[in-house]
Short mmCIF file of C-alpha atoms and ligand atoms in Angstrom, two decimals:
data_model
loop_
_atom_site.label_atom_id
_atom_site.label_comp_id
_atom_site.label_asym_id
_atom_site.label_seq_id
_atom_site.Cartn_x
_atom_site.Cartn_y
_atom_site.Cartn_z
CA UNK A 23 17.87 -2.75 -4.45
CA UNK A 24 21.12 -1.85 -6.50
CA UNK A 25 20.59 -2.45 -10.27
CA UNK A 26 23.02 -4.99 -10.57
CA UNK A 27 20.69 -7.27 -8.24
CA UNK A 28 17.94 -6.13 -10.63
CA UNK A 29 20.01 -7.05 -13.52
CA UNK A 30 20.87 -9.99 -12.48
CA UNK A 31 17.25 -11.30 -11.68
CA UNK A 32 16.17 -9.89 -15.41
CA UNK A 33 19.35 -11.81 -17.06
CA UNK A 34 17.72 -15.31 -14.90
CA UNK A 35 14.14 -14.69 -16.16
CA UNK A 36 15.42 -14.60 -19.85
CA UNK A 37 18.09 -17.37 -19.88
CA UNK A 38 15.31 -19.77 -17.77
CA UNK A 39 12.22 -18.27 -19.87
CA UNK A 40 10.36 -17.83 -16.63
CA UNK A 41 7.61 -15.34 -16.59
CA UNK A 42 7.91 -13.49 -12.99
CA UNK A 43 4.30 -13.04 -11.56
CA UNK A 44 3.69 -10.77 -8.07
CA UNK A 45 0.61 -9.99 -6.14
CA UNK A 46 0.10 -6.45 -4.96
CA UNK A 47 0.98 -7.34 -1.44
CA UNK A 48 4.49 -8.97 -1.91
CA UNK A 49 7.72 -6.45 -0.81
CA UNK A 50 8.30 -3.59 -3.50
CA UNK A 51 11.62 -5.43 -4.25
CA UNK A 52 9.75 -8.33 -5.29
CA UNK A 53 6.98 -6.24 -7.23
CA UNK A 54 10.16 -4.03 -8.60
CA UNK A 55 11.40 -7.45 -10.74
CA UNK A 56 8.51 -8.79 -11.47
CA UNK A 57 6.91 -8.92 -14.89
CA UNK A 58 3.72 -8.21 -13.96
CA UNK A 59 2.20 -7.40 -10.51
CA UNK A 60 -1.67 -8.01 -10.39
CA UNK A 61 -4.49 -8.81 -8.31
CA UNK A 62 -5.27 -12.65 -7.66
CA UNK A 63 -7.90 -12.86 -10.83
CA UNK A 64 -5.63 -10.59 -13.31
CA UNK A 65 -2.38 -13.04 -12.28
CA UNK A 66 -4.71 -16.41 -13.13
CA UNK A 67 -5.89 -14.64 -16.10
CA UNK A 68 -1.95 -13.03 -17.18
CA UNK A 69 -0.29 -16.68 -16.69
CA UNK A 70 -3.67 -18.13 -18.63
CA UNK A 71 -2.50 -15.97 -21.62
CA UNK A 72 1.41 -15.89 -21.61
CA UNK A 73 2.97 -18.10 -23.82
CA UNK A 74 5.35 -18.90 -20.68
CA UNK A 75 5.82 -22.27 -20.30
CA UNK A 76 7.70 -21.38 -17.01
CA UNK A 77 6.05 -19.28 -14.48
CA UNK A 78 7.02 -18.02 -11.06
CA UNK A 79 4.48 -17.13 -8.79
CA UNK A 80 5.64 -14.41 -6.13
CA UNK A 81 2.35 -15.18 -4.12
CA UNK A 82 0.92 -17.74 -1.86
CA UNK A 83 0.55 -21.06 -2.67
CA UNK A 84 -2.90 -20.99 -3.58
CA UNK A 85 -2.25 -18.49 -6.62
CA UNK A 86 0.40 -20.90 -7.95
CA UNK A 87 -1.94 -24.03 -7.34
CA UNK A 88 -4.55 -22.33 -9.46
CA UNK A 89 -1.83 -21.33 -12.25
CA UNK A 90 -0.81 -24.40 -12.44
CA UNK A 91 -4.74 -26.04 -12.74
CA UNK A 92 -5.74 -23.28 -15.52
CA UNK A 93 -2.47 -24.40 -17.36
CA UNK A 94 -1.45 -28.36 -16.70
CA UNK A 95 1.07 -28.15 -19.00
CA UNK A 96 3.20 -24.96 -17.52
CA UNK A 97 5.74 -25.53 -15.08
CA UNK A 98 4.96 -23.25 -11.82
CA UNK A 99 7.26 -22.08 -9.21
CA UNK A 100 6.97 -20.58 -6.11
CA UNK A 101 9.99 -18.40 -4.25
CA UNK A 102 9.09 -20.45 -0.86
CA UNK A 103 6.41 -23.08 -0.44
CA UNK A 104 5.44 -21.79 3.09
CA UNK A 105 3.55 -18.81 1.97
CA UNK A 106 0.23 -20.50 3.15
CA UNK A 107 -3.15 -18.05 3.67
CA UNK A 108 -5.72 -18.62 6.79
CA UNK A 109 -8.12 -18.55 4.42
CA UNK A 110 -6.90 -22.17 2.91
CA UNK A 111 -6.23 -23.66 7.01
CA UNK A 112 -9.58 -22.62 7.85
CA UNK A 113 -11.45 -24.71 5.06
CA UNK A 114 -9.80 -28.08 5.83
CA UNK A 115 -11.20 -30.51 2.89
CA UNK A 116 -13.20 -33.18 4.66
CA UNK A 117 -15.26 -30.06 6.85
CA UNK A 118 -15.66 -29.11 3.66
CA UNK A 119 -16.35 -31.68 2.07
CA UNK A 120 -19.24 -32.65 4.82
CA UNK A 121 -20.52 -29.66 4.10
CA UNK A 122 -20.86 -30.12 0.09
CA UNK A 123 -22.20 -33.33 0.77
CA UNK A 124 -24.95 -31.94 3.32
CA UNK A 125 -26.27 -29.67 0.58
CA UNK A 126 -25.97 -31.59 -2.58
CA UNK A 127 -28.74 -29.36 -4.67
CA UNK A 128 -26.83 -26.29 -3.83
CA UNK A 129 -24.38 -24.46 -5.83
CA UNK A 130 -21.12 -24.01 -4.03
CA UNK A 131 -19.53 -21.16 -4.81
CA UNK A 132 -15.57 -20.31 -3.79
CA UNK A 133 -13.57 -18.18 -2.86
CA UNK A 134 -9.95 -18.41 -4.67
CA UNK A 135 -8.10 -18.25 -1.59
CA UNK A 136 -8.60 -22.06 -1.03
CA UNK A 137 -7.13 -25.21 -1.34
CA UNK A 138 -6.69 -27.16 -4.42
CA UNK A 139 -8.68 -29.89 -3.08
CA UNK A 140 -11.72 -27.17 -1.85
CA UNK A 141 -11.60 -25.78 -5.21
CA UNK A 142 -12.35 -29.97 -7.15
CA UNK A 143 -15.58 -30.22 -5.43
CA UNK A 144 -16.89 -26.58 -5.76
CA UNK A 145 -19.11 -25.75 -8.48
CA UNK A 146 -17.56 -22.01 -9.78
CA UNK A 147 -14.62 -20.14 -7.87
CA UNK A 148 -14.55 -16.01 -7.48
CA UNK A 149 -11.96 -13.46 -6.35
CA UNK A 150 -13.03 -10.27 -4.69
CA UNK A 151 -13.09 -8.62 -8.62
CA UNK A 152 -15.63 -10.34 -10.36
CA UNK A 153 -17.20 -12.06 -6.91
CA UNK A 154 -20.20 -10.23 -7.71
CA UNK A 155 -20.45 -10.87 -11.40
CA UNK A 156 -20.51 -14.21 -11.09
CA UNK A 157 -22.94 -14.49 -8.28
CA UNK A 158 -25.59 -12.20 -10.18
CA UNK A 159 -25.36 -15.02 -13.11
CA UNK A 160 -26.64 -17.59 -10.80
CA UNK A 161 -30.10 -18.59 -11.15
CA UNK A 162 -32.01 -17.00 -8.14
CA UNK A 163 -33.68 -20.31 -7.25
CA UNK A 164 -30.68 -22.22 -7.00
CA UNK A 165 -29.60 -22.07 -3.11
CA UNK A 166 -25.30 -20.89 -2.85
CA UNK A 167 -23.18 -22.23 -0.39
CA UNK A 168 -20.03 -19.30 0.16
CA UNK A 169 -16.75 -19.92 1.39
CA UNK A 170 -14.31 -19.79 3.16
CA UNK A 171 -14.26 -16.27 3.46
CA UNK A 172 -17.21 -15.41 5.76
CA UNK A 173 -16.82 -11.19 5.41
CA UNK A 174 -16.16 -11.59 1.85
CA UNK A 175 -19.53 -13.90 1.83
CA UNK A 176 -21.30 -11.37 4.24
CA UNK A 177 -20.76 -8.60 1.71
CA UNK A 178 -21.58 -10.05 -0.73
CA UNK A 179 -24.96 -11.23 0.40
CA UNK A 180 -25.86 -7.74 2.14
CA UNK A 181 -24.59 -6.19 -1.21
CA UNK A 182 -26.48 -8.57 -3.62
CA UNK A 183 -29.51 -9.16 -1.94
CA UNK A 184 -29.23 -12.92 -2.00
CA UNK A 185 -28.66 -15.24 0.91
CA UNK A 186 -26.28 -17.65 1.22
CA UNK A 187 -24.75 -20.09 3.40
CA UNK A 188 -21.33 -18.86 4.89
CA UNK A 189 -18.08 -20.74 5.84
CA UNK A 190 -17.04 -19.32 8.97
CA UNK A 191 -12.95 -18.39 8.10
CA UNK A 192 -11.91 -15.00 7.59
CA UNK A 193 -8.17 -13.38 6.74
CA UNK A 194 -6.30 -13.12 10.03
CA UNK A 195 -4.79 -9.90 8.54
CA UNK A 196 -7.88 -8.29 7.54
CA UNK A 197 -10.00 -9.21 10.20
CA UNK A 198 -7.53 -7.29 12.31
CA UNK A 199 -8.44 -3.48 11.26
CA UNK A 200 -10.27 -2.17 14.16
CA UNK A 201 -13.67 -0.18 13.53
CA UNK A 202 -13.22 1.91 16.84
CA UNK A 203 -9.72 3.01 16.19
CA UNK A 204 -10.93 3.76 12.05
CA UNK A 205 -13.95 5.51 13.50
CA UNK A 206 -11.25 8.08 15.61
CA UNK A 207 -9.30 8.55 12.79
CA UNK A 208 -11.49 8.95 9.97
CA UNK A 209 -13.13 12.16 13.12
CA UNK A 210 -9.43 13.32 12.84
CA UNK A 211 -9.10 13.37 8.52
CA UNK A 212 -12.80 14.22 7.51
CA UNK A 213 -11.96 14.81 4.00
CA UNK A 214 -10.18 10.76 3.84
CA UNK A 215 -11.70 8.50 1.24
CA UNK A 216 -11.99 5.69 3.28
CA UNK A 217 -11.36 2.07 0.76
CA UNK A 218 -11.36 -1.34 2.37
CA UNK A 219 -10.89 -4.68 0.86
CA UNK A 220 -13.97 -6.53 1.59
CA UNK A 221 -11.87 -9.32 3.89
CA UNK A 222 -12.34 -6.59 6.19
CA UNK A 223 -15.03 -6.85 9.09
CA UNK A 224 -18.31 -5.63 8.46
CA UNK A 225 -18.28 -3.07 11.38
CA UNK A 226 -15.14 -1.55 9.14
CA UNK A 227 -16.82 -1.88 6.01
CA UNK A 228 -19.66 0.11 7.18
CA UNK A 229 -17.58 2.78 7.79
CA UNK A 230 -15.74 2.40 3.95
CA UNK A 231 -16.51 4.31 0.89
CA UNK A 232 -15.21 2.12 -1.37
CA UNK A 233 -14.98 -1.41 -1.07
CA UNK A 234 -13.10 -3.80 -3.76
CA UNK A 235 -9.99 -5.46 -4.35
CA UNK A 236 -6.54 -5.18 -4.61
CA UNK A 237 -6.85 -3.88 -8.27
CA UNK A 238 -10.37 -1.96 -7.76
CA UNK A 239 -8.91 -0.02 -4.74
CA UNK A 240 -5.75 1.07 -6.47
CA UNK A 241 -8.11 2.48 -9.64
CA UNK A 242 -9.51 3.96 -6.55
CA UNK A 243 -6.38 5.97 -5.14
CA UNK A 244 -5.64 6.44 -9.35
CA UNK A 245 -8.82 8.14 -10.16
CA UNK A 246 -10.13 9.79 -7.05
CA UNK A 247 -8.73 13.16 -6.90
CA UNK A 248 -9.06 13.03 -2.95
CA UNK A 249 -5.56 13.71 -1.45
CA UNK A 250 -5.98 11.61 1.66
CA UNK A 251 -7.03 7.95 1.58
CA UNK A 252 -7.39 5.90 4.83
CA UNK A 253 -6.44 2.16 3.49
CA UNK A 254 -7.83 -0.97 5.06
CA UNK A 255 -5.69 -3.40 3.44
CA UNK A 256 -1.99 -4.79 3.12
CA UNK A 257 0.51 -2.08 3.06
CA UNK A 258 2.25 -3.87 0.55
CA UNK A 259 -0.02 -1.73 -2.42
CA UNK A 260 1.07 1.13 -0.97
CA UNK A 261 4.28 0.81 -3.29
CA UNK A 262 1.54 0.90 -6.37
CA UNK A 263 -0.08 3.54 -4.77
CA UNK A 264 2.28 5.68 -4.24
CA UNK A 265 3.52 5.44 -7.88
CA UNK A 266 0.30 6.39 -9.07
CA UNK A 267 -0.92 9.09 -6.50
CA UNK A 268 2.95 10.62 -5.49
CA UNK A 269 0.54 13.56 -4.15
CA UNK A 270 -1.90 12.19 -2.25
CA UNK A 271 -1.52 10.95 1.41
CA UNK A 272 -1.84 7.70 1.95
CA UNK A 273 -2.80 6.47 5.80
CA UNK A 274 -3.16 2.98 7.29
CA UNK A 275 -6.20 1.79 8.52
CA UNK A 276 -5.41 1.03 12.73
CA UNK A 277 -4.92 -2.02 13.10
CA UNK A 278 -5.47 -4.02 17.09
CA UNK A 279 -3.13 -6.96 16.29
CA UNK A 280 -1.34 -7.94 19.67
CA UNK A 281 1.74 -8.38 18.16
CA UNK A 282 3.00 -5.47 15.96
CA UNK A 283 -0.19 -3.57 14.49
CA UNK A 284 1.09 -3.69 10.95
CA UNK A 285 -1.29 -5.25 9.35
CA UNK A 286 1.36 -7.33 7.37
CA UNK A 287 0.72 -11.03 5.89
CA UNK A 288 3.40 -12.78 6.84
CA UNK A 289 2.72 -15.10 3.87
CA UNK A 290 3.30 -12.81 1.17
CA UNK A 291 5.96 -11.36 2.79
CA UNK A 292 7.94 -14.70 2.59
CA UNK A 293 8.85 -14.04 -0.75
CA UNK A 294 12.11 -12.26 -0.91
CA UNK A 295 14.15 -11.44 -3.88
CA UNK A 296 16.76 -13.83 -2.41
CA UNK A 297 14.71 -16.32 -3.13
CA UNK A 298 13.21 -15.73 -6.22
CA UNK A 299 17.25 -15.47 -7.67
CA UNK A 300 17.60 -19.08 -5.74
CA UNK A 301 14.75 -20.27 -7.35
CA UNK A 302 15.69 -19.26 -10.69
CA UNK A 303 19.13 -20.74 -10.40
CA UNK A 304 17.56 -24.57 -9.76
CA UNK A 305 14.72 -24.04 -11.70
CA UNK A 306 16.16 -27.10 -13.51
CA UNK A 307 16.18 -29.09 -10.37
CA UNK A 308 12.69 -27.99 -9.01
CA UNK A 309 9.37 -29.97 -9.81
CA UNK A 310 7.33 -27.23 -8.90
CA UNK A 311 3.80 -26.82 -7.87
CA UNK A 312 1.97 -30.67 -7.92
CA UNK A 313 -2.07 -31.34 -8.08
CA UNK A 314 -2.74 -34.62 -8.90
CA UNK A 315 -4.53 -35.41 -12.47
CA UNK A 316 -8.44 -36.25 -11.43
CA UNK A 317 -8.28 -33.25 -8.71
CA UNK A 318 -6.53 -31.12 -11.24
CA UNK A 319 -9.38 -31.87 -13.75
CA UNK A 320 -12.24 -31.20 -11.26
CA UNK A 321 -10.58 -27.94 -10.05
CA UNK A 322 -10.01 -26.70 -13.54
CA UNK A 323 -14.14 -27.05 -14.12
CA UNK A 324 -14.76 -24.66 -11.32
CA UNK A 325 -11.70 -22.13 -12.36
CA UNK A 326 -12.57 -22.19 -15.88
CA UNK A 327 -16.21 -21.54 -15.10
CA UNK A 328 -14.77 -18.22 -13.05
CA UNK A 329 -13.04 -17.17 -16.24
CA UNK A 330 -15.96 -17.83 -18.04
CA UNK A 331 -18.31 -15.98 -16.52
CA UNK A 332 -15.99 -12.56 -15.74
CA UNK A 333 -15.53 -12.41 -19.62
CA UNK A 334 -19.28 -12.53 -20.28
CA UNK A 335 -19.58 -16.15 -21.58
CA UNK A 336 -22.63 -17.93 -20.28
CA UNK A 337 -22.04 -21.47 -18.58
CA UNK A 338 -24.20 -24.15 -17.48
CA UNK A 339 -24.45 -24.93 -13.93
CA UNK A 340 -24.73 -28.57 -12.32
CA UNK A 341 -27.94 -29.51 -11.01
CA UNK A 342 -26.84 -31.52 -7.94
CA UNK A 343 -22.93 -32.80 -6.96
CA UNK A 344 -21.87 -36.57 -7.54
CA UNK A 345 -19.09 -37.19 -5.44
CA UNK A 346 -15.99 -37.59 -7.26
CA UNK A 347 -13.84 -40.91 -7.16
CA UNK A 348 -10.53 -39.36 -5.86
CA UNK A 349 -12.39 -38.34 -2.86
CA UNK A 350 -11.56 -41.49 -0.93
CA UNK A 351 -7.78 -40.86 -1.72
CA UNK A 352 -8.20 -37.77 1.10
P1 13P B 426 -7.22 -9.68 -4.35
O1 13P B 426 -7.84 -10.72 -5.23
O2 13P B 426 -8.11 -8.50 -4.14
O3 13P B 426 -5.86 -9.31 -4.88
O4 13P B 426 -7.03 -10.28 -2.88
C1 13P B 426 -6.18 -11.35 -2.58
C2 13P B 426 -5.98 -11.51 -1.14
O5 13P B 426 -5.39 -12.46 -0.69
C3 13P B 426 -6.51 -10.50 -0.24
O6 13P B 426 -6.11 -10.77 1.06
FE1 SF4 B 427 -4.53 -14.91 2.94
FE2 SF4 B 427 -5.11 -12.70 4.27
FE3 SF4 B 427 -2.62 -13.10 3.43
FE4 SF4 B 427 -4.59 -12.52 1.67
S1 SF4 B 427 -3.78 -11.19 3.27
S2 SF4 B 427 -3.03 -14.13 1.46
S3 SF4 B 427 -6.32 -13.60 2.62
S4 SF4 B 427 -3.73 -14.34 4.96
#
């Protein structure tokens, strides 16, 4: 990108006061302007804290949704209003509602990649970073319904110890690394530190020696003085980890997609730097991301409890759900 492009994004930002926010998977042009590039828990947590009162999530939808929740009073943005995740169509809200309302004495326990609506009627939300945390602080007697993602879930459980009901979605990116083409290559580099995010299948996970997210692989590739890595994740942290590791090799885990074995989500990859200049220019004009007041409310419970718990507060935990009166507006 020529730095007058990059200049001229930085000139928006200040003259709008919008605080630019990108995930670790959006383009390297888009992570090149933004002000801070971050894992899905760090960007809730970094928008929580900024004194922005505009913010401009370079993410998918969901991120912004739950920016916008943690801080009612912030105006959030996104570059395009598309950038959906399979992890949010797989958990429509009335399945998952049924399913809430099937186990009322259970604790249900989230996954952030969901749906505004998902999140109201969930008891405590997680991201792959503090996923475990957070589970560990729940009473062992209390029975934990996990979703949507079921290898994130599966993990979890095998890694934990504890069982737990699983929603059956998964990340159509993810799910796509393939364990016989990983096993082939990792014969071909036996020296490769093998890191997976744990959206991956389980038959690739068993084959990973580190498994975390976004941020806990790239403290991975930072720390580790390995000089190959095999990476089962989206290629757009390569651009982090190549900044950090400029000596290292850095492969791709295969990938058996039919249609280009990339291993790219085409939701992040919506946001464009075309865009985000667009959206800056009619920030005036734009209403930006909407949750309605009572589902706002219940949301913020569960997202606030997530906070809560990652920074070592204790919280109290329901004892059975009570069905919330905005439920009969879905
Ligand atoms: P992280 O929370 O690890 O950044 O993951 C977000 C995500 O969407 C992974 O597919
Ligand atoms: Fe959703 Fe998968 Fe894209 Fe992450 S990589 S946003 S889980 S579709």
């Amino acid at each position: 990108m020529s730095p007058q492009a990059v200049n001229e994004i930085q000139e928006l930002k200040k003259q709008t006061g919008t605080l630019l926010l990108a995930h670790f998977y959006a383009d390297e042009q888009v992570q090149e302007v933004a002000d801070f590039v971050g894992d899905s828990y760090q960007l809730a947590l970094f928008a929580k804290q900024s004194p922005a009162n505009q913010i401009l999530m370079a993410g998918v939808v969901f991120m912004a949704e739950s920016i916008k929740i943690l801080n009612p009073q912030k105006k959030v943005l996104v570059p395009d209003s598309e950038a959906g995740c399979s992890l949010v169509t797989e958990s429509p809200f009335k399945d998952y509602l049924k399913w809430r309302l099937d186990h009322p004495e259970a604790l249900m326990v989230t996954y952030i990649n969901s749906s505004a609506q998902v999140k109201a009627i969930s008891d405590v939300i997680v991201t792959s970073s503090n996923a475990s945390k957070i589970i560990s602080s729940i009473p062992k007697d209390r029975k934990i319904l996990f979703g949507p993602d079921k290898n994130l879930g599966g993990y979890l459980s095998r890694t934990l110890n504890r069982p737990m009901d699983l929603w059956q979605g998964s990340c159509q990116v993810h799910i796509e690394f393939s364990e016989k083409e990983l096993f082939n290559l990792i014969a071909k580099n036996p020296s490769a530190i093998v890191i997976a995010h744990p959206e991956c299948d389980q038959g690739v996970l068993n084959l990973a020696h580190v498994i975390g997210s976004t941020s806990r692989l790239l403290e991975e590739v930072k720390t580790n003085p390995a000089q190959v890595f095999i990476v089962a994740t989206e290629p757009g942290i390569f651009y982090q980890m190549k900044k950090l590791r400029p000596d290292a090799k850095l492969i791709q885990a295969p990938n058996q997609s039919a249609c280009c074995g990339c291993a790219i989500c085409p939701y992040m990859k919506l946001n464009t730097v075309q865009k985000i200049k667009n959206t800056l220019l009619n920030a005036h004009n734009l209403e930006g991301v909407k949750v309605s007041f009572k589902l706002a409310q219940e949301a913020q419970k569960s997202l606030e409890r997530m906070v809560a718990v990652t920074q070592g507060q204790g919280v109290s935990w329901p004892q059975s759900f009570k069905t919330p009166s905005w439920v009969s507006d879905f």
